Coordinates of C-alpha atoms and ligand atoms in Angstrom, one line a residue:
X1 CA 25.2 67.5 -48.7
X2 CA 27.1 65.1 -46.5
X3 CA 26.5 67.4 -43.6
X4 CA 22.6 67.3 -43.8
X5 CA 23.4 63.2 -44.7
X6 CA 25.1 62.9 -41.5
X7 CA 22.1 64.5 -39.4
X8 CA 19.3 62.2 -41.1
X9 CA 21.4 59.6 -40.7
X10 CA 22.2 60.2 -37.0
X11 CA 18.5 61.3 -36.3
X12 CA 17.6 57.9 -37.9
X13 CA 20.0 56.1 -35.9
X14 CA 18.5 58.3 -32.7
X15 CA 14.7 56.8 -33.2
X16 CA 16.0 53.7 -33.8
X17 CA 17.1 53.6 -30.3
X18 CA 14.3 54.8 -28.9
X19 CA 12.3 52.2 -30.6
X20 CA 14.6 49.6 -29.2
X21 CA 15.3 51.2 -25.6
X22 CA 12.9 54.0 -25.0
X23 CA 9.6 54.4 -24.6
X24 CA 7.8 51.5 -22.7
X25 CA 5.2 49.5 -24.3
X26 CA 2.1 51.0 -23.5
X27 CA -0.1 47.8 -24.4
X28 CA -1.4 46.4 -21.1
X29 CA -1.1 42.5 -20.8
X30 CA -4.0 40.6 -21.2
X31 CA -4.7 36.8 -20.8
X32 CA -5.2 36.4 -24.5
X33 CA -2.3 37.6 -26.2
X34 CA 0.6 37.2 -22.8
X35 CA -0.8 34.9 -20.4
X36 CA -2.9 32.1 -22.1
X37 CA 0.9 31.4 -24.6
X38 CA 2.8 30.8 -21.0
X39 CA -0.2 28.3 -20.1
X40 CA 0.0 26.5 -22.8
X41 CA 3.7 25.7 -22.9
X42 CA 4.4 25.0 -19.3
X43 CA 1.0 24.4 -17.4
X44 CA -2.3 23.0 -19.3
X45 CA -0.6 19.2 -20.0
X46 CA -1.3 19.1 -16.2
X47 CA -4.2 21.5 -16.0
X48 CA -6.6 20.6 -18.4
X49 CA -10.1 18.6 -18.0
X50 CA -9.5 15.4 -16.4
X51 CA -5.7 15.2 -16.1
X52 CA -3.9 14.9 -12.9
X53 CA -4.0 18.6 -11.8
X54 CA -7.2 19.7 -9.6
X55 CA -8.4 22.3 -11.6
X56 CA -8.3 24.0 -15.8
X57 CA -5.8 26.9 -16.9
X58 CA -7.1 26.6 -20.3
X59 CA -9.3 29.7 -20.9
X60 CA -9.7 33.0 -19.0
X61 CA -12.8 31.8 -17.6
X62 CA -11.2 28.3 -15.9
X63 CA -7.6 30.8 -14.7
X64 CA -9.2 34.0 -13.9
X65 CA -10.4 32.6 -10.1
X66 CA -6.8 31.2 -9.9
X67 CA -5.1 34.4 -10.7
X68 CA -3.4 35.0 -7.1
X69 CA -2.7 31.6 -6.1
X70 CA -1.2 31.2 -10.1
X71 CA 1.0 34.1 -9.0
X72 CA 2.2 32.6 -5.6
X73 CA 2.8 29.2 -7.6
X74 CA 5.3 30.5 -10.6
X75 CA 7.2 33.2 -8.1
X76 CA 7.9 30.2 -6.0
X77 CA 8.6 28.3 -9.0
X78 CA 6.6 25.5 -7.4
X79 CA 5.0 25.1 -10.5
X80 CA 5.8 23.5 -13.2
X81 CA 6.8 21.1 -10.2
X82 CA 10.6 20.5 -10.9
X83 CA 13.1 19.0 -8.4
X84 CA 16.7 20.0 -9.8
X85 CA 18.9 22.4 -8.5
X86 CA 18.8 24.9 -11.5
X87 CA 22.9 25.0 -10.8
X88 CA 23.9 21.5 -11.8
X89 CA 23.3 20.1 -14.9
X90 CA 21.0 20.8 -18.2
X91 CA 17.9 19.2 -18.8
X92 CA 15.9 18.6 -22.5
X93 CA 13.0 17.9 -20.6
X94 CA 13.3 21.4 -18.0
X95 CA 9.9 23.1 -18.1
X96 CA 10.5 25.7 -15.5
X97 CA 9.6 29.1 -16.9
X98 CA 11.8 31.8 -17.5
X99 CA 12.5 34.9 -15.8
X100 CA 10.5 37.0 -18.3
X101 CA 8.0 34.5 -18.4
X102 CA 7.1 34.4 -14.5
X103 CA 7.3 38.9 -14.5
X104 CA 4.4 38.7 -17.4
X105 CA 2.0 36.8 -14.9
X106 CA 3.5 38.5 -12.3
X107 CA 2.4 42.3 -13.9
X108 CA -0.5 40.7 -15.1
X109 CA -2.2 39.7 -12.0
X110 CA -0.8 42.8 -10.2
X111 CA -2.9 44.4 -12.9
X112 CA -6.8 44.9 -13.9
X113 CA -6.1 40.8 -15.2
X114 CA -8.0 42.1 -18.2
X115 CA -8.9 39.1 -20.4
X116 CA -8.0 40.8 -23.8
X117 CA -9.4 40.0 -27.5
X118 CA -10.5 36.1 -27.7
X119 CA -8.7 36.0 -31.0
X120 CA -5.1 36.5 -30.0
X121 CA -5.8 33.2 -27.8
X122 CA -2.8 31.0 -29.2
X123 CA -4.2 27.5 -30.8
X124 CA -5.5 25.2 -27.8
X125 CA -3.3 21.9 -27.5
X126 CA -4.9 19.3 -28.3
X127 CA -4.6 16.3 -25.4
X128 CA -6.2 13.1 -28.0
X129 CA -6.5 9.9 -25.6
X130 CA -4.3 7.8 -27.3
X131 CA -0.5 6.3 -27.0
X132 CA 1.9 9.2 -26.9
X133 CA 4.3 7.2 -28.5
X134 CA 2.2 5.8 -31.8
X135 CA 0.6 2.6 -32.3
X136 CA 2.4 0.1 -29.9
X137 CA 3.5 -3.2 -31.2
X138 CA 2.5 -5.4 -28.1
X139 CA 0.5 -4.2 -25.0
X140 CA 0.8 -6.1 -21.9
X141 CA -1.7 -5.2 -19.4
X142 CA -2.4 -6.7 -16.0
X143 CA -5.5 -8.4 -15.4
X144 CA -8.7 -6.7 -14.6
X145 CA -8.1 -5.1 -11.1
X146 CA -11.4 -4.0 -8.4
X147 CA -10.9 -1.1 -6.2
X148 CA -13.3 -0.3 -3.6
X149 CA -14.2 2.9 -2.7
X150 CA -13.2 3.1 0.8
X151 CA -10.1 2.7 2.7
X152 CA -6.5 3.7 2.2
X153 CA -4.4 3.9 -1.0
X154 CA -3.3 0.6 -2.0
X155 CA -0.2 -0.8 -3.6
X156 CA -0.9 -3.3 -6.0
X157 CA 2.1 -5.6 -7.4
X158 CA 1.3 -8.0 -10.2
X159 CA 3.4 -9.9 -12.8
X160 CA 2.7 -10.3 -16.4
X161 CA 4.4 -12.7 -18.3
X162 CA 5.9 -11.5 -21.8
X163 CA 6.2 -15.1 -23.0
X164 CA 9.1 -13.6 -25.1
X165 CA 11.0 -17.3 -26.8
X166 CA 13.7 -14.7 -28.0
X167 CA 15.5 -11.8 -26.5
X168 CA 13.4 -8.4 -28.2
X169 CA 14.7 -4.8 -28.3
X170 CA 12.6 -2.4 -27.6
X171 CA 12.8 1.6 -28.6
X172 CA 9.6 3.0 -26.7
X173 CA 7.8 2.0 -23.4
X174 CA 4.9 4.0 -22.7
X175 CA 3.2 2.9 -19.0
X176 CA -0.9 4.0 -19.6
X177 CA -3.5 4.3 -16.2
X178 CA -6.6 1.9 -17.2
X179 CA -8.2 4.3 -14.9
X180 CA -6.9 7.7 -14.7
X181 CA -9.2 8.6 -11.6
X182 CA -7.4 6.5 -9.3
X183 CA -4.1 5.1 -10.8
X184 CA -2.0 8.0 -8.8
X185 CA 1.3 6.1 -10.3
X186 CA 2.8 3.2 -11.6
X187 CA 6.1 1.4 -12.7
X188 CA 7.2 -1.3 -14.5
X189 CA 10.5 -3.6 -14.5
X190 CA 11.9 -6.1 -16.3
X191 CA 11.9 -9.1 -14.3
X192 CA 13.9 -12.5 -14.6
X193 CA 14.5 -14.1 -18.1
X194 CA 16.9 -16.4 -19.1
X195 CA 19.8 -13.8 -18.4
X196 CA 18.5 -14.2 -14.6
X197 CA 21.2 -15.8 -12.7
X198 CA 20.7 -19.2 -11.1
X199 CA 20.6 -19.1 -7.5
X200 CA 23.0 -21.5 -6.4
X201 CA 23.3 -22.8 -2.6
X202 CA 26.6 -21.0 -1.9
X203 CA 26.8 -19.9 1.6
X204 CA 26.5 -16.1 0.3
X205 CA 22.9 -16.6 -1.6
X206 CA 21.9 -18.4 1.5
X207 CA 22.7 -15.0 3.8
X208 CA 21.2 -13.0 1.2
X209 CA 18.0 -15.3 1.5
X210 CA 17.7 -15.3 4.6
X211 CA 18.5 -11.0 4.8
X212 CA 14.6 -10.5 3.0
X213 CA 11.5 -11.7 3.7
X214 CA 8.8 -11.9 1.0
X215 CA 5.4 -11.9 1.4
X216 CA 3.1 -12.7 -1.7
X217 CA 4.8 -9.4 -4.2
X218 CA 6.3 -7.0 -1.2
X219 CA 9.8 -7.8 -0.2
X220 CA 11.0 -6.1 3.0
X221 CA 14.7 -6.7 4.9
X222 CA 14.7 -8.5 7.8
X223 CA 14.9 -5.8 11.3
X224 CA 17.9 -7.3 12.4
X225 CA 19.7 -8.3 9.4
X226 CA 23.5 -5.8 9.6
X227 CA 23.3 -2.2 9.0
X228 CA 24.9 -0.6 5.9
X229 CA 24.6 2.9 5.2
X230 CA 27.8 3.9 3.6
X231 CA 27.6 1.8 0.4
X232 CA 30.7 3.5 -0.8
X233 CA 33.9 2.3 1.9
X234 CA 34.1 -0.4 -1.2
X235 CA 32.3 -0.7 -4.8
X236 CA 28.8 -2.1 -4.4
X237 CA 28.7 -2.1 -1.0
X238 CA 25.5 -1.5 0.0
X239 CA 23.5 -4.2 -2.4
X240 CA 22.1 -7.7 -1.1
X241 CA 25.2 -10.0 -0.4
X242 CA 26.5 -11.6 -3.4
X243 CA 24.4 -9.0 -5.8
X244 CA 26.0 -6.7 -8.1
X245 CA 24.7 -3.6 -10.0
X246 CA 23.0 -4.7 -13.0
X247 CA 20.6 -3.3 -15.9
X248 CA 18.7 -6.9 -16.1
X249 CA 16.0 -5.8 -13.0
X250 CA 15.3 -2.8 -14.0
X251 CA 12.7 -0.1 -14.7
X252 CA 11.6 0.2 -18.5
X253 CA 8.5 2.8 -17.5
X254 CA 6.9 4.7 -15.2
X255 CA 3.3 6.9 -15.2
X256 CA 4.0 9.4 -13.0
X257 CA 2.7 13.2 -12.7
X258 CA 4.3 15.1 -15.3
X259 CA 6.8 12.4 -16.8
X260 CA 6.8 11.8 -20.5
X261 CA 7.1 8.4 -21.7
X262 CA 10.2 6.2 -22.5
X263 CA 11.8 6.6 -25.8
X264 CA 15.6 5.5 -26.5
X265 CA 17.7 8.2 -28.5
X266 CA 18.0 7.3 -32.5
X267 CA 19.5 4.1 -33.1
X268 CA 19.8 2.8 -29.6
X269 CA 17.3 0.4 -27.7
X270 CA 16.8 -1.9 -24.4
X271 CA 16.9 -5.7 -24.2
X272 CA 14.1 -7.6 -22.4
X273 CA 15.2 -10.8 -22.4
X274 CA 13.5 -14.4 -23.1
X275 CA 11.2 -15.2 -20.8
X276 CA 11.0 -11.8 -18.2
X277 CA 8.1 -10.7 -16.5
X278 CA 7.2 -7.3 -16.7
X279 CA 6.8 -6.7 -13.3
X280 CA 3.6 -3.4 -12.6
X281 CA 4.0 -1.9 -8.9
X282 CA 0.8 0.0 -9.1
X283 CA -0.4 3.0 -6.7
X284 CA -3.9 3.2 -6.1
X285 CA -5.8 6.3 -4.6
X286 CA -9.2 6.0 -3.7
X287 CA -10.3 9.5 -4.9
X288 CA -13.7 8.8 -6.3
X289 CA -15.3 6.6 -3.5
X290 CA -16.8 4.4 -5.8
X291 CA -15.8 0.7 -6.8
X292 CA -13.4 1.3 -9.8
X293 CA -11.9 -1.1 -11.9
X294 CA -8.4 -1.0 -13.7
X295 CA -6.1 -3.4 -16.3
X296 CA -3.2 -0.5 -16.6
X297 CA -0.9 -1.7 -19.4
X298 CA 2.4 -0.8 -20.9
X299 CA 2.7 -0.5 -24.7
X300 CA 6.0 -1.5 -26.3
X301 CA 7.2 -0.7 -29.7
X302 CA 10.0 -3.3 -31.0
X303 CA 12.9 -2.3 -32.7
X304 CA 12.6 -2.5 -37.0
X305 CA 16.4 -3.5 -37.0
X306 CA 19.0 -4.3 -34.2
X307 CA 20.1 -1.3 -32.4
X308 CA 23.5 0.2 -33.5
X309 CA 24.0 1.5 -29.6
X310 CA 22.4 -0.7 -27.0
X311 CA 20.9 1.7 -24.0
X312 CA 21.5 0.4 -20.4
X313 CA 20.6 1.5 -17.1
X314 CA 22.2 0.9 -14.2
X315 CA 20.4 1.4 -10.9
X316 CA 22.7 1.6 -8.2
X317 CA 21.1 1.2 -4.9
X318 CA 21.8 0.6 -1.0
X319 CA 19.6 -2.1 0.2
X320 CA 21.1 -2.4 3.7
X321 CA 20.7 0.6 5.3
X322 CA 18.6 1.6 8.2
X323 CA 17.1 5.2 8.8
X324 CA 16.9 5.8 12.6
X325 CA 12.9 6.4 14.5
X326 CA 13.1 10.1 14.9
X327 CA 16.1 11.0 12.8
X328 CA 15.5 14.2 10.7
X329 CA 18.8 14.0 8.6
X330 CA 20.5 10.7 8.3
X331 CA 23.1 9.8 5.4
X332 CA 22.9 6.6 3.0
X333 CA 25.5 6.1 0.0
X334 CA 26.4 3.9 -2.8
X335 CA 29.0 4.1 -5.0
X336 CA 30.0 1.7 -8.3
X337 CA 32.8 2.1 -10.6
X338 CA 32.7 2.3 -14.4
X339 CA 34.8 -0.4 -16.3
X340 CA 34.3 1.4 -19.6
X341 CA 33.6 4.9 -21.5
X342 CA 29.8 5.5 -20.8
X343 CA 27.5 8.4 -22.7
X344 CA 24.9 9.5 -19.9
X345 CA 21.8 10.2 -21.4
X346 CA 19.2 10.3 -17.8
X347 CA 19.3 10.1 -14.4
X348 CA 16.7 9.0 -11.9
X349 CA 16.5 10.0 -8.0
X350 CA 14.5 7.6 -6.1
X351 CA 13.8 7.2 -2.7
X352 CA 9.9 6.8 -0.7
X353 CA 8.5 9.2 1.4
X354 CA 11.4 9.7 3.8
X355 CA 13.3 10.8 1.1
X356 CA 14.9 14.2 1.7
X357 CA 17.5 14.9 -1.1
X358 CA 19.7 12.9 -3.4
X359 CA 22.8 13.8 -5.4
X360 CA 24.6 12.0 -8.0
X361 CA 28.8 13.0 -8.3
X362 CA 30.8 11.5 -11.0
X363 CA 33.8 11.0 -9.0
X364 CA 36.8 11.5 -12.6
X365 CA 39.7 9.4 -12.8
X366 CA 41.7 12.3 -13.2
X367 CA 40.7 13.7 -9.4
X368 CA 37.8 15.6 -10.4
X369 CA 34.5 15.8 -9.0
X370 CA 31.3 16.1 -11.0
X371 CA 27.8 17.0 -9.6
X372 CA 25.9 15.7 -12.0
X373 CA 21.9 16.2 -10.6
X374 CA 21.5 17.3 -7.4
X375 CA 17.6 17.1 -5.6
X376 CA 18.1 19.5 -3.0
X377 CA 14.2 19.1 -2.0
X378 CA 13.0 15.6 -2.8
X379 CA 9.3 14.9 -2.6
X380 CA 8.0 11.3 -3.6
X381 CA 5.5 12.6 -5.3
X382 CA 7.1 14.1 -8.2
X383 CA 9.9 12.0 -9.5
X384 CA 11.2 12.9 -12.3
X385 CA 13.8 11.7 -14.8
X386 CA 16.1 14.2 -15.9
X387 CA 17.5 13.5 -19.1
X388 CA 20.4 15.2 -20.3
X389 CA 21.0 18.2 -22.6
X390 CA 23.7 16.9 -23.9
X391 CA 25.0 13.2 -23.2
X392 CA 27.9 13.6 -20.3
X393 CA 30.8 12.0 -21.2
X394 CA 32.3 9.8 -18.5
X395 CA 35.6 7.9 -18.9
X396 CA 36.3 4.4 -17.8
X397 CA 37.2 4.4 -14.2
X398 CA 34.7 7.1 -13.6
X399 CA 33.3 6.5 -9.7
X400 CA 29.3 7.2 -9.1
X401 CA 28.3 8.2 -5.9
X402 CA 24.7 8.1 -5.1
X403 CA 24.5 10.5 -1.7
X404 CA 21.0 10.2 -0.1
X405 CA 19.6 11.5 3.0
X406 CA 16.4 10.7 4.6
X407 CA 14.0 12.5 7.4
X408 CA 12.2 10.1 9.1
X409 CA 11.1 13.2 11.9
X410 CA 7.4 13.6 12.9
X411 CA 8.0 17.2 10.5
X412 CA 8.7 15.3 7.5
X413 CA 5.3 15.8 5.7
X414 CA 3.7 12.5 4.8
X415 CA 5.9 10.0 6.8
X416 CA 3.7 6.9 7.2
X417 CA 5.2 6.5 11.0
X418 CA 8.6 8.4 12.5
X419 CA 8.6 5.7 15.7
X420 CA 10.2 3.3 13.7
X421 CA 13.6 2.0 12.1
X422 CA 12.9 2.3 8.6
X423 CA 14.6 0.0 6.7
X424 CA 14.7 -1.3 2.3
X425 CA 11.2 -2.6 1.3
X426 CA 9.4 -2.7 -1.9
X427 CA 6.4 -0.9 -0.1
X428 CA 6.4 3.0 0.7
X429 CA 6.6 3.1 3.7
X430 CA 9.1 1.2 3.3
X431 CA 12.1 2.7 1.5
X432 CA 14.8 2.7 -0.9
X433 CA 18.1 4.6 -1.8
X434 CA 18.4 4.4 -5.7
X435 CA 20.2 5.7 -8.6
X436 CA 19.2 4.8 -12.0
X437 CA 21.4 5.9 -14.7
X438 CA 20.9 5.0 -18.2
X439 CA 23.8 5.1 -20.7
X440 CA 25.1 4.6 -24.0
X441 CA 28.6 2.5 -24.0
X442 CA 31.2 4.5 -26.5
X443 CA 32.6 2.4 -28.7
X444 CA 36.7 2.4 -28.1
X445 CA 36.6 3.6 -31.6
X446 CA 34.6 6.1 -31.1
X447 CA 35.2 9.4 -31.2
X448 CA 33.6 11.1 -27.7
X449 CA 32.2 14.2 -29.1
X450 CA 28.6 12.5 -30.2
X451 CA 26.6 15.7 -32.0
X452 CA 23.6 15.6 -30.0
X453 CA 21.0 15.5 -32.3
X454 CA 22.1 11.6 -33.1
X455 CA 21.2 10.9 -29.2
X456 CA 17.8 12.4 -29.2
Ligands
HEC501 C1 3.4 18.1 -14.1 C2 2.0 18.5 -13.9 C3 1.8 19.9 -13.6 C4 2.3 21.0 -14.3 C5 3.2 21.0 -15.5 C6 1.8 22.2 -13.6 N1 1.0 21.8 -12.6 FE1 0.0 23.1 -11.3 N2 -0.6 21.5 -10.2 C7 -0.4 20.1 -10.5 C8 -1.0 19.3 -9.5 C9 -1.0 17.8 -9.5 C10 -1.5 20.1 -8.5 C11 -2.2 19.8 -7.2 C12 -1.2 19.2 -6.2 C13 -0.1 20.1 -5.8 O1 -0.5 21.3 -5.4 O2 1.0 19.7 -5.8 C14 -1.2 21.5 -9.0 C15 -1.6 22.7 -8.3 C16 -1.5 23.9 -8.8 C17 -2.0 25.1 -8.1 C18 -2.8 25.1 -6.8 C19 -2.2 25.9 -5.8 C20 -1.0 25.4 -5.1 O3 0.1 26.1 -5.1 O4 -1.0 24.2 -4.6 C21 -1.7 26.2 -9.0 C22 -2.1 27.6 -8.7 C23 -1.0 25.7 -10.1 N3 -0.9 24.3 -10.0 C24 -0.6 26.4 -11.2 C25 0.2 25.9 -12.2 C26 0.8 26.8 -13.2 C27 0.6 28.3 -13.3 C28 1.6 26.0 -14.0 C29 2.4 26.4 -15.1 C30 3.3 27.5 -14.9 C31 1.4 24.6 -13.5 N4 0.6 24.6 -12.4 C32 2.0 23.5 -14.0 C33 0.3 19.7 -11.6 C34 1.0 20.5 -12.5

């Protein structure tokens, strides 16, 4: 009895493993049932009727045509578009695919790309045209703008007043196109307020004056104002005379291919203070050929209760620096020191179109060095913020070093003009060397381990 036990049991135990580890799953891949589920979780928020990407992946009929250059795109993992080196950091918002994910299209367009039974299409996402955030409290939009339909892509800078008599918190920013067909991107800062400081006529404001020219809403440095590209031989070096790193002019939104609107962890918002201007800096493509108009907008929900955890951002940037005519790798730096405990919950590469990679090291009190994103391959096109797994923990004392590089050769695709010194302007062509970090302060308190799911 136990004998003949054993065998069933072990001749059980045997087909199990085949199950598991033998034969090979004879079911060919289809669209319906393997492909279309990869689609929709990484690719059709892009690729669907009348968003940003050139063409549909929704059904077999819109992907089938696309099958080989599909293929090409997820083997190169150049789509989803993504920027990070996969070695540093963790990102909530990381939509490359998988390796099993990218073999399935792989085998599948290798295949007879057979289109399968309609019904094991997963449910389509729906994409409704309203705010991705809910019903916003306030929208402030600019005025009416007229494109024509000739002509290069235009920059458009225009400030809208918030007529704010108090200082508001705010827990969502979501940036909206007016016109989808020819707002290619957009930001908006928080400008002035009463937390602005007043210029005074110190010999140091004057230089600083005198270091940028402005011209109606573009700002550009002066070509022979002194060179600064190592922002890091002290704290803050690379910033307008007499400036320091601060979260009051800073970036509440962007609409930008691919990035999901602003919304603070669980309990934590941003100030705009009194009287700021919400600065738009809008990009314009002229893709249609056809007057269009636009009044892009950013909608703003307000915090029910004060925040318990205020977030900041911090964008630390070289302003002074100057990229050689020509020069296919040159180096610009910044670096700013922590005077408390900070949670890092994002970080933001930005640079224009000369931009050529960006990393941010957390530079420990203790003699350590953290990467914490690293932009090996920086296109201006696809800027994306990438917010943290897991807030990073960065003790008091803690150095940031923003380490840029720029290619300002005639190879560098898309560089407006290589015969020239390139130096900071609000413009892109134009550039700029910026960090922004947003952060949670930790409370002395505190304890530093914050469970994650309180932060997002
Ligand atoms: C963030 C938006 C976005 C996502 C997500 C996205 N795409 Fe794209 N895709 C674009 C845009 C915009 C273009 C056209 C410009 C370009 O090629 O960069 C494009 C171009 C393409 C092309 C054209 C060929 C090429 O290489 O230029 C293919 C194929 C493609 N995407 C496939 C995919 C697939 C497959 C996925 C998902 C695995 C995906 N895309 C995810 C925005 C996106």
């Amino acid at each position: 009895m136990w004998k003949t036990a054993g065998v069933w049991a072990s001749l059980l135990a045997a087909s199990v493993a085949l199950a598991q580890t033998g034969a090979p799953d004879k079911r060919p891949l289809t669209f319906s049932h393997d492909v279309a589920p990869i689609l929709y979780k990484h690719c059709v928020a892009c690729h669907h009727p009348g968003d940003i990407a050139p063409m549909s992946l929704m059904t077999y009929q819109d992907a089938r045509p696309w099958a080989a250059a599909i293929r090409q795109a997820v083997v190169s993992r150049k789509m989803p578009p993504w920027l990070a080196d996969p070695a540093v950091g963790q990102w909530s918002n990381d939509p490359r695919l998988s390796d099993a994910e990218i073999q399935t299209i792989r085998s599948w367009v290798e295949g007879p790309k057979l289109e399968g039974d309609p019904k094991d299409m997963p449910p389509a996402p729906a994409f409704p045209d309203g705010w991705k955030i809910g019903k916003p409290d306030l929208v402030l939009s600019i005025p009416v703008h007229t494109l024509e339909g000739k002509g290069p892509d235009e920059y458009t800078y225009v400030d809208v007043p918030t007529n704010f008599a108090e200082d508001r918190w705010i827990v969502a920013a979501e940036l909206r196109p007016g016109n989808r067909k020819i707002v290619h991107h957009a930001h908006v800062f928080i400008k002035g307020g009463n937390a602005e400081r007043k210029s005074d006529p110190t010999p140091v404001t004057q230089y600083a004056k005198w270091i940028r020219i402005r011209q109606g809403s573009l700002e550009w440095v002066r070509p022979e104002a002194p060179v600064i590209d190592n922002g890091c031989s002290v704290d803050d070096n690379g910033l307008f005379p007499g400036s320091t790193s601060s979260d009051l002019n800073s970036l509440i939104s962007s609409y930008l291919p691919g990035r999901e609107p602003d919304v603070y962890p669980a309990g934590t918002a941003r100030k705009i203070p009194a009287g700021a201007v919400l600065s738009f800096q809008i990009h314009y493509s002229r893709t249609t050929g056809k007057t269009e108009t636009d009044d892009t907008g950013v909608g703003l929900i307000f915090a029910k209760e004060p925040p318990s955890r205020v977030s900041r951002r911090i964008d630390l940037s070289n302003q002074m620096f100057m990229i050689p005519a020509g020069d296919s790798d040159h180096a610009v730096s910044e670096c700013h020191t922590f005077d408390k405990d900070v949670l890092v919950t994002s970080l933001t590469p930005h640079m224009h179109l000369r931009g050529k990679s960006m990393q941010i090291v957390a530079d420990l009190p203790d003699g350590r060095k953290q990467t914490l994103v690293s932009v090996p391959d920086y296109q201006f096109n696809w800027q994306f913020t990438y917010r943290e797994k897991d807030p990073v923990f960065l003790p008091k004392g803690t150095r940031i070093e923003v380490l840029a590089r720029f290619d300002n050769s005639v190879n560098k695709a898309g560089n407006p003009n290589p015969g020239i010194n390139v130096r900071w302007g609000s413009a892109s062509e134009n550039e700029m060397m910026d960090g922004w970090i947003e952060y949670l302060d930790v409370a002395p308190t505190e304890p530093i381990k914050v469970a994650a799911a309180n932060l997002r």
